[in-house]
Tab-separated table of C-alpha atoms in Angstrom:
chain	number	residue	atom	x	y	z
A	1441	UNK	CA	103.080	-64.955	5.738
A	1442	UNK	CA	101.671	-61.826	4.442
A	1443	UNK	CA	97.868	-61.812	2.354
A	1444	UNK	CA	97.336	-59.020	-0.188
A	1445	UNK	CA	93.773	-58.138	-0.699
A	1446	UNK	CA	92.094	-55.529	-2.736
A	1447	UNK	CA	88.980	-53.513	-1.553
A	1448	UNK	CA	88.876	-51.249	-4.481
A	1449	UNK	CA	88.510	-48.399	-1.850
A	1450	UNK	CA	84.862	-49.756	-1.743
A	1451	UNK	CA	83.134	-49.683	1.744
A	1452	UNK	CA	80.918	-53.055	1.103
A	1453	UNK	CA	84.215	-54.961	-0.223
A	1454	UNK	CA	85.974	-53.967	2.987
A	1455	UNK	CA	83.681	-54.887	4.717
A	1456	UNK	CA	83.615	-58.325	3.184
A	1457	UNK	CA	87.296	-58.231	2.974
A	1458	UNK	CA	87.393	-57.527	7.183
A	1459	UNK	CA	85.081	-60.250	7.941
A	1460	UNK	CA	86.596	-62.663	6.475
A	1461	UNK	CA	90.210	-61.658	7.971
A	1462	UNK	CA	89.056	-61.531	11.170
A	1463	UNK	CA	88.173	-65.362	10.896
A	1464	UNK	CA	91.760	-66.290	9.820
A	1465	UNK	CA	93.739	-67.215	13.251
A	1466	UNK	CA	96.861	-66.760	10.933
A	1467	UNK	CA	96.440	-63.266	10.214
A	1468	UNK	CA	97.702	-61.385	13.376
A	1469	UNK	CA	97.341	-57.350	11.872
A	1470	UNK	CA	96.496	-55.418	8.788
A	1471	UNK	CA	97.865	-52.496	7.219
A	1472	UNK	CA	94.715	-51.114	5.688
A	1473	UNK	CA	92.731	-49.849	4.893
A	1474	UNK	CA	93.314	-46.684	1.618
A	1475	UNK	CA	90.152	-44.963	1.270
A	1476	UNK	CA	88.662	-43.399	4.635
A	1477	UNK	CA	85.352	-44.875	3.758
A	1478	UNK	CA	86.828	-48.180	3.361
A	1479	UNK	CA	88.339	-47.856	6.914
A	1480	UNK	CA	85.196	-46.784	8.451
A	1481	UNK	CA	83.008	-49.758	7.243
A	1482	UNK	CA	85.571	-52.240	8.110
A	1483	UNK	CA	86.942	-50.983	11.288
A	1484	UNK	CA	83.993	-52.079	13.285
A	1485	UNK	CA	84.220	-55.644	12.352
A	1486	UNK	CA	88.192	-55.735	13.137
A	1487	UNK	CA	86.813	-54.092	16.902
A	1488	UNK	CA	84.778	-56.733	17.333
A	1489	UNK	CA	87.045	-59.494	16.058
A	1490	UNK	CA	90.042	-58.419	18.322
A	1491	UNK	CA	92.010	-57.697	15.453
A	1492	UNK	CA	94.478	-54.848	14.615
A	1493	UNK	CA	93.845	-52.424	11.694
A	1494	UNK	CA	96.388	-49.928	10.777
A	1495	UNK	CA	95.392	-47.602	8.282
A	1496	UNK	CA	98.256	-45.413	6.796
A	1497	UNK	CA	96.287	-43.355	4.859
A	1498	UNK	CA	92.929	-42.381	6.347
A	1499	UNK	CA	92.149	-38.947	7.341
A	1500	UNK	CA	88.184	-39.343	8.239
A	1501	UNK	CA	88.215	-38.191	11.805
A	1502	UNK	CA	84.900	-40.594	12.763
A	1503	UNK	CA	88.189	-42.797	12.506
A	1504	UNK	CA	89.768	-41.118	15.533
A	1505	UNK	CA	88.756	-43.768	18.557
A	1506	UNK	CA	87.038	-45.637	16.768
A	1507	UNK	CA	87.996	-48.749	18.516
A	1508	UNK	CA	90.615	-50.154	20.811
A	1509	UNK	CA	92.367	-52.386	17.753
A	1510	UNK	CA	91.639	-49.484	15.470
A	1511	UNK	CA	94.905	-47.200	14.588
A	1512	UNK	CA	96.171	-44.951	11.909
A	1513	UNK	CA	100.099	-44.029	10.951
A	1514	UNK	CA	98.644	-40.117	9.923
A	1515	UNK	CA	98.493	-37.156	12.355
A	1516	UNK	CA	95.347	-36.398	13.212
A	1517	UNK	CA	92.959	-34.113	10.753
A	1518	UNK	CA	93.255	-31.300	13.461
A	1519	UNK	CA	96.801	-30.929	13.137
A	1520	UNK	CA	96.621	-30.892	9.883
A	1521	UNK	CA	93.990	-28.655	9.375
A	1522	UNK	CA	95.484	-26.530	12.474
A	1523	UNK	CA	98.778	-26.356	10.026
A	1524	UNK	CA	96.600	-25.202	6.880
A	1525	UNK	CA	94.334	-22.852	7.880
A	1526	UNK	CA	97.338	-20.744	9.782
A	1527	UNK	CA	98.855	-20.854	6.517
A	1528	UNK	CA	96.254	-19.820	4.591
A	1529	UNK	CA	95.049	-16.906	6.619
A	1530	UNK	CA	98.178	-15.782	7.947
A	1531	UNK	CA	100.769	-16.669	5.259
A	1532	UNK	CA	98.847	-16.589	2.284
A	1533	UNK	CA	96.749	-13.458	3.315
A	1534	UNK	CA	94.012	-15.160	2.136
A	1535	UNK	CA	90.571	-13.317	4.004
A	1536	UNK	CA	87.884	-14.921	1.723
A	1537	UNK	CA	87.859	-18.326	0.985
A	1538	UNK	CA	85.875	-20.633	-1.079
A	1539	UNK	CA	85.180	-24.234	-0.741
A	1540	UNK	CA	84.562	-27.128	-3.278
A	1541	UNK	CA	84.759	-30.627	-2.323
A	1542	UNK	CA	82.399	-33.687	-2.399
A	1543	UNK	CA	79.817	-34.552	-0.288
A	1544	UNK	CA	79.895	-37.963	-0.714
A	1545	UNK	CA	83.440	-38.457	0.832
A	1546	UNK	CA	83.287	-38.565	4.867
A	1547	UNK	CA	87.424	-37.819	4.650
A	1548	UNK	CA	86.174	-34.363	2.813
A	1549	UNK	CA	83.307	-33.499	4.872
A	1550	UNK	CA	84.979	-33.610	7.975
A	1551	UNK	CA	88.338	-32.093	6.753
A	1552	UNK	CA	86.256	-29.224	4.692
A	1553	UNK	CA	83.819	-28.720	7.906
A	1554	UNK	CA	86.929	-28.312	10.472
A	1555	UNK	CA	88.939	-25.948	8.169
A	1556	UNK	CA	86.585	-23.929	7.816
A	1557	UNK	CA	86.502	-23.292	11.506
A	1558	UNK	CA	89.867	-23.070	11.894
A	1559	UNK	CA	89.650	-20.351	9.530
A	1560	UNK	CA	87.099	-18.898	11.035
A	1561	UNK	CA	88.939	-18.308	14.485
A	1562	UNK	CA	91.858	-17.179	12.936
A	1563	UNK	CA	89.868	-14.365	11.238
A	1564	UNK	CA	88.833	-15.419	8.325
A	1565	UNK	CA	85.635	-15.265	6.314
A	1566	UNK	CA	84.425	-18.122	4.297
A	1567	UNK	CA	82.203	-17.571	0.808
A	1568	UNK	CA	79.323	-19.789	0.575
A	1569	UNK	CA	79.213	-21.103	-2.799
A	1570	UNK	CA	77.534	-24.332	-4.257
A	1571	UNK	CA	80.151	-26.255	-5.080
A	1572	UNK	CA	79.701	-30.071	-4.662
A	1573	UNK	CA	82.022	-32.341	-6.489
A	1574	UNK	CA	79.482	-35.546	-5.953
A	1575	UNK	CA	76.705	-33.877	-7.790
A	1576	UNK	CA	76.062	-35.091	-11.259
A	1577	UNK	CA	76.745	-32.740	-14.667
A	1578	UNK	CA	78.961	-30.496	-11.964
A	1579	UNK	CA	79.678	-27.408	-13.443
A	1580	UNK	CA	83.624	-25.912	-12.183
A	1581	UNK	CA	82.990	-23.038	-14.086
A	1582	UNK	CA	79.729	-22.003	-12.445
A	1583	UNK	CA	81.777	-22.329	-9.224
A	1584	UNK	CA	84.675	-20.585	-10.003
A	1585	UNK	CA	82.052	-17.961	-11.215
A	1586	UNK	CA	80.557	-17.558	-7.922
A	1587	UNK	CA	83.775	-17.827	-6.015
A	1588	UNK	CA	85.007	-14.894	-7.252
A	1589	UNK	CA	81.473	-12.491	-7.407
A	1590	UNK	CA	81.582	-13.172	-3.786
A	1591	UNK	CA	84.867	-11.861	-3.298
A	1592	UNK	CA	86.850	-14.839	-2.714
A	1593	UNK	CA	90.830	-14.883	-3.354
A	1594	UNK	CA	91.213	-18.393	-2.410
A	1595	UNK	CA	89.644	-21.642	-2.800
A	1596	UNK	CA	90.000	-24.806	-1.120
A	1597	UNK	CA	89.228	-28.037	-3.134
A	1598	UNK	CA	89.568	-31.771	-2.333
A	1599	UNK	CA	87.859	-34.954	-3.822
A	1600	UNK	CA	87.676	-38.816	-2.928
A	1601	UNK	CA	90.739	-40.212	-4.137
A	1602	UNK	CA	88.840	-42.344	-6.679
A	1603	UNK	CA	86.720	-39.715	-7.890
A	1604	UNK	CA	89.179	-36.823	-8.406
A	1605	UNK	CA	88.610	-35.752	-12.579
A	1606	UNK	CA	86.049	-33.310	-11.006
A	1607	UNK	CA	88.985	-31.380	-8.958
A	1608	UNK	CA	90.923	-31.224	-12.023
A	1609	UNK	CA	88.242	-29.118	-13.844
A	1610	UNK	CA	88.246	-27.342	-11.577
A	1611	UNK	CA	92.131	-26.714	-11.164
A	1612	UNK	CA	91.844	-26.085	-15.240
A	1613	UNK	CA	88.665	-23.858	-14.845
A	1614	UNK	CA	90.539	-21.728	-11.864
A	1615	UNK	CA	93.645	-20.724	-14.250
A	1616	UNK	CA	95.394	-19.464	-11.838
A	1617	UNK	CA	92.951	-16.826	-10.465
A	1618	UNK	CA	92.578	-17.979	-6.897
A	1619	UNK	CA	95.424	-19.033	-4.852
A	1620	UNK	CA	94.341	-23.047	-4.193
A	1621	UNK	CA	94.729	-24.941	-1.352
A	1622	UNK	CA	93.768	-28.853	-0.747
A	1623	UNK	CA	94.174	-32.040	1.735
A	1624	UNK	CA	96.712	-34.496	1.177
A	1625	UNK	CA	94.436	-36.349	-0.950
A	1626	UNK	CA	95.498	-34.486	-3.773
A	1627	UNK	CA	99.514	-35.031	-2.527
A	1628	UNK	CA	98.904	-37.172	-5.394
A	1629	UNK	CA	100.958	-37.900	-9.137
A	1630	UNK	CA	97.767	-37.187	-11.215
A	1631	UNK	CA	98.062	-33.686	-9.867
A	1632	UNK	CA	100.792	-33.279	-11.277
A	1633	UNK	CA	99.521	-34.788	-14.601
A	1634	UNK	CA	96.121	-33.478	-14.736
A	1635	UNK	CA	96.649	-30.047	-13.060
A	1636	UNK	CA	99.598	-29.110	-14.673
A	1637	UNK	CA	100.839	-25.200	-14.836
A	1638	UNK	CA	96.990	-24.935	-13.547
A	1639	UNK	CA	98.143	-26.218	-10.725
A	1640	UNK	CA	101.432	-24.383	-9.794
A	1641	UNK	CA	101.312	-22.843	-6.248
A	1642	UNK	CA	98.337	-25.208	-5.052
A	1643	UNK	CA	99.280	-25.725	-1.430
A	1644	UNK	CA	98.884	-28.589	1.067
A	1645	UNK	CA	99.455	-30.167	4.542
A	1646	UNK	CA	100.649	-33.832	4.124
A	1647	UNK	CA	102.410	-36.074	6.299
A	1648	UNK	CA	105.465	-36.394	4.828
A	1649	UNK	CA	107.307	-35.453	1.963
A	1650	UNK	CA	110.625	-37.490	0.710
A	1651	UNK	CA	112.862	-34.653	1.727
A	1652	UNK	CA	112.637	-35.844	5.244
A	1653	UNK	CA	114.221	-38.822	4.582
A	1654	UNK	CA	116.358	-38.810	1.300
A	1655	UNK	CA	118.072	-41.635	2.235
A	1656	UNK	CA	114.572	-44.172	1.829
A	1657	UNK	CA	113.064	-42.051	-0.881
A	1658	UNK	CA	116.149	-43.225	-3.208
A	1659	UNK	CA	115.881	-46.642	-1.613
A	1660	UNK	CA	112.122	-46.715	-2.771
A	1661	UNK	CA	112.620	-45.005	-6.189
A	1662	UNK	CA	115.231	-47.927	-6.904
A	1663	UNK	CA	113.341	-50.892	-5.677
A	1664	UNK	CA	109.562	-49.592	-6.909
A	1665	UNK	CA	110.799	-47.330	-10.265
A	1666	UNK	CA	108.599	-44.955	-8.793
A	1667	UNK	CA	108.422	-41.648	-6.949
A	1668	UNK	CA	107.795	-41.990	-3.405
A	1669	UNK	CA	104.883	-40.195	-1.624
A	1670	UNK	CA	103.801	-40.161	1.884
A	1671	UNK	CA	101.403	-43.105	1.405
A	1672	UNK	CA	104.603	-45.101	0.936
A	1673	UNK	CA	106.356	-43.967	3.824
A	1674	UNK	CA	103.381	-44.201	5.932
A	1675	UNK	CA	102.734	-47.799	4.631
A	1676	UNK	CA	106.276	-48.963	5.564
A	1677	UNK	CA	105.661	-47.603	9.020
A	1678	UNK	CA	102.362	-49.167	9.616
A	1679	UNK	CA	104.637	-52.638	8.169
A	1680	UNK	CA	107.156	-51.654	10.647
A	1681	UNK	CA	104.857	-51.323	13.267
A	1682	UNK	CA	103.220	-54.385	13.250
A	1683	UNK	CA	107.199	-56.358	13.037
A	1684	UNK	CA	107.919	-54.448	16.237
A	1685	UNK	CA	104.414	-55.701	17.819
A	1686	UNK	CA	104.941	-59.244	16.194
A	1687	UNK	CA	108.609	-59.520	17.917
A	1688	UNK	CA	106.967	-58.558	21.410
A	1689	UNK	CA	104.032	-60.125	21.864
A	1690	UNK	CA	102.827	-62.360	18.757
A	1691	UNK	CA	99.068	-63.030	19.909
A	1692	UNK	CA	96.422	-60.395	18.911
A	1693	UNK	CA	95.370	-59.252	22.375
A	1694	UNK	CA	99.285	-58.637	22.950
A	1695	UNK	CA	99.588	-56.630	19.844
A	1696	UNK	CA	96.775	-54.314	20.564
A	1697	UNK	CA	97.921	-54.007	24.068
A	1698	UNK	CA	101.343	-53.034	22.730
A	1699	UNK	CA	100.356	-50.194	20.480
A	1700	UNK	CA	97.924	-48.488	23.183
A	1701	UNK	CA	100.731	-48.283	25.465
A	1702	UNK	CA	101.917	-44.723	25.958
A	1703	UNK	CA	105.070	-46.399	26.075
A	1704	UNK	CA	105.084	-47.530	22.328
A	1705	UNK	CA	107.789	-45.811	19.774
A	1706	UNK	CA	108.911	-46.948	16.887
A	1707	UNK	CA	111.684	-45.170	14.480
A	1708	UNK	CA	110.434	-45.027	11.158
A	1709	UNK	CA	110.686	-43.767	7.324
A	1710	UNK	CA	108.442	-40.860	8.736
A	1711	UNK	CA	110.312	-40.634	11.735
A	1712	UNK	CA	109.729	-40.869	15.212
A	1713	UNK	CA	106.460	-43.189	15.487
A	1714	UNK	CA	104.377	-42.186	18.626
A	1715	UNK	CA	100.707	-43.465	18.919
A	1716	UNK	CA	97.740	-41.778	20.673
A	1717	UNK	CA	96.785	-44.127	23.641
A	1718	UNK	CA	92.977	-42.557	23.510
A	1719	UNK	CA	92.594	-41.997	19.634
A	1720	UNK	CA	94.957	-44.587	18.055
A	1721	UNK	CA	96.322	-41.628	15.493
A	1722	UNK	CA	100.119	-41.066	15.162
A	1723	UNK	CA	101.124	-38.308	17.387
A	1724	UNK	CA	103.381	-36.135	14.985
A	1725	UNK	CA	103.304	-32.691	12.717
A	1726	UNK	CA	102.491	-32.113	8.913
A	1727	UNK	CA	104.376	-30.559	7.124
A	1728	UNK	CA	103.368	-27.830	4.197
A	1729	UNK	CA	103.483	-28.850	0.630
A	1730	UNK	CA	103.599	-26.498	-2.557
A	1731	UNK	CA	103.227	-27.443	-6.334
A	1732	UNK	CA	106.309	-25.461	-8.153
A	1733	UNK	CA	107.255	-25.670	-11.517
A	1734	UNK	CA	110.734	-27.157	-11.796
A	1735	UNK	CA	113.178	-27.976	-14.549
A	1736	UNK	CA	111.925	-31.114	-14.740
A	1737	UNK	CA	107.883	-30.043	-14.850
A	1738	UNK	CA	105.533	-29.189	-12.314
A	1739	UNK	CA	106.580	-30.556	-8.518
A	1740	UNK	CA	105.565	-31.226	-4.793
A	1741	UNK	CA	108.090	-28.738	-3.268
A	1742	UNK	CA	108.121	-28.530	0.854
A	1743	UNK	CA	107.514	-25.423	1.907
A	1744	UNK	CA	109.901	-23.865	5.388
């Protein structure tokens, strides 16, 4: 039997939606949940009600061992970040680098804070600029304005994936000026849509892109008339997961017991599925991602 609920990517609903999961003795795991937010409020609940949670697209690191039945089918933030700074400093070139994000977001907070670190150590210098997506009447022009009369020739920019026009003004108010780099958040159709030629050579670590694995991306496309992204192939993982837990062991305890194995693996759309006995992440390695205009409009392209 499989239950599909809908938290709008609204911490109190998950919250309401975990609690009353958690009370079902027929519902043995749950791939969930979207928003990191939403995972956050609810993963507490499924700690203390013995019951797995597999989030497949989550990034918040508070997330990271945040409970023995709590897991996540993404690489941690700190490869990811690890991935994207390198890139940006010692690819890219980029010295001075701006920030705009929103405040509001835990997912952003912690992936903005940690970048810039990363960037930091590798050499390079951030701008400090006032650039808070959350705020109302934001203005992307001031920002842009004071990105680049601080010297900046590159800007980082994420939002919540519910709240992402703000990003987009930005991405139109940029026009190309600063190179632009972002979290997989904005791996993401409507940044395609909204960003447009704006957006061309934006750069990201995701992870996954459908060139790993042509072979399910056309299986997808066909069944879903849809393009596939790496919140599909990280959704049919966390589903695959939870088979391979429900074949060995079909009780909760046994599930949870399963997956914190170091002995766990599972072979999946994404590849090799390895879990993090301590943190519960997926042990793996983004990969870079690059918005290119194509014959066929503006594209995520992987990067080698």
């Amino acid at each position: 039997m499989v239950i599909v609920v809908n938290d709008d990517n609204q911490p109190q609903i998950s919250k309401e939606v975990a609690s009353k999961l958690v009370k079902n003795p027929d519902i043995i795991a749950v791939v969930g949940h979207n928003a990191s937010d939403a995972s956050l409020a609810a993963a507490p609940i499924y700690e203390k009600g013995g019951l797995v949670m597999i989030s497949p697209t989550s990034l918040a690191n508070n997330l990271s061992g945040a409970g023995n039945y709590i897991f996540r089918l993404v690489a941690s933030n700190g490869k990811i970040r690890e991935k994207l700074a390198n890139y940006i400093v010692n690819t890219a070139k980029v010295q001075k680098i701006a920030f705009c994000y929103d405040s509001q977001a835990p997912d952003n907070v912690s992936f903005k804070d940690e970048l810039m670190a990363n960037v930091a150590k590798k050499g390079g210098q951030i701008v400090p600029i006032v650039c808070d997506l959350s705020v109302p009447n934001f203005k992307a022009d001031q920002a842009l304005n004071q990105a680049i009369s601080g010297g900046a020739n590159g800007l980082f920019v994420v939002a919540h994936v519910d709240r992402l026009d703000p990003v987009f003004e930005v991405i139109r108010s940029n026009r190309q000026r600063l190179p632009l780099f972002s979290s997989p958040t904005l791996y993401n159709i409507r940044t395609l849509e909204d960003g447009g030629k704006n957006a061309q050579g934006l750069t990201l670590a995701a992870p996954w892109h459908p060139s790993l694995n042509q072979t399910f991306a056309n299986l997808m496309q066909e069944q879903w008339r849809g393009p596939v992204s790496w919140r599909t192939a990280t959704s049919f993982d966390a589903t695959r997961v939870i088979i391979a837990g429900l074949r060995e062991n079909p009780q909760r305890q046994g599930r949870q017991s399963l997956l914190r194995s170091a002995n766990f693996h599972q072979t999946g759309a994404t590849g090799k599925i390895s879990l993090d006995p301590n943190t519960g992440d997926r042990i793996g390695q983004p990969v870079l991602i690059q918005v290119r205009s194509t014959p066929s409009g503006e594209q995520f392209v992987p990067l080698p």
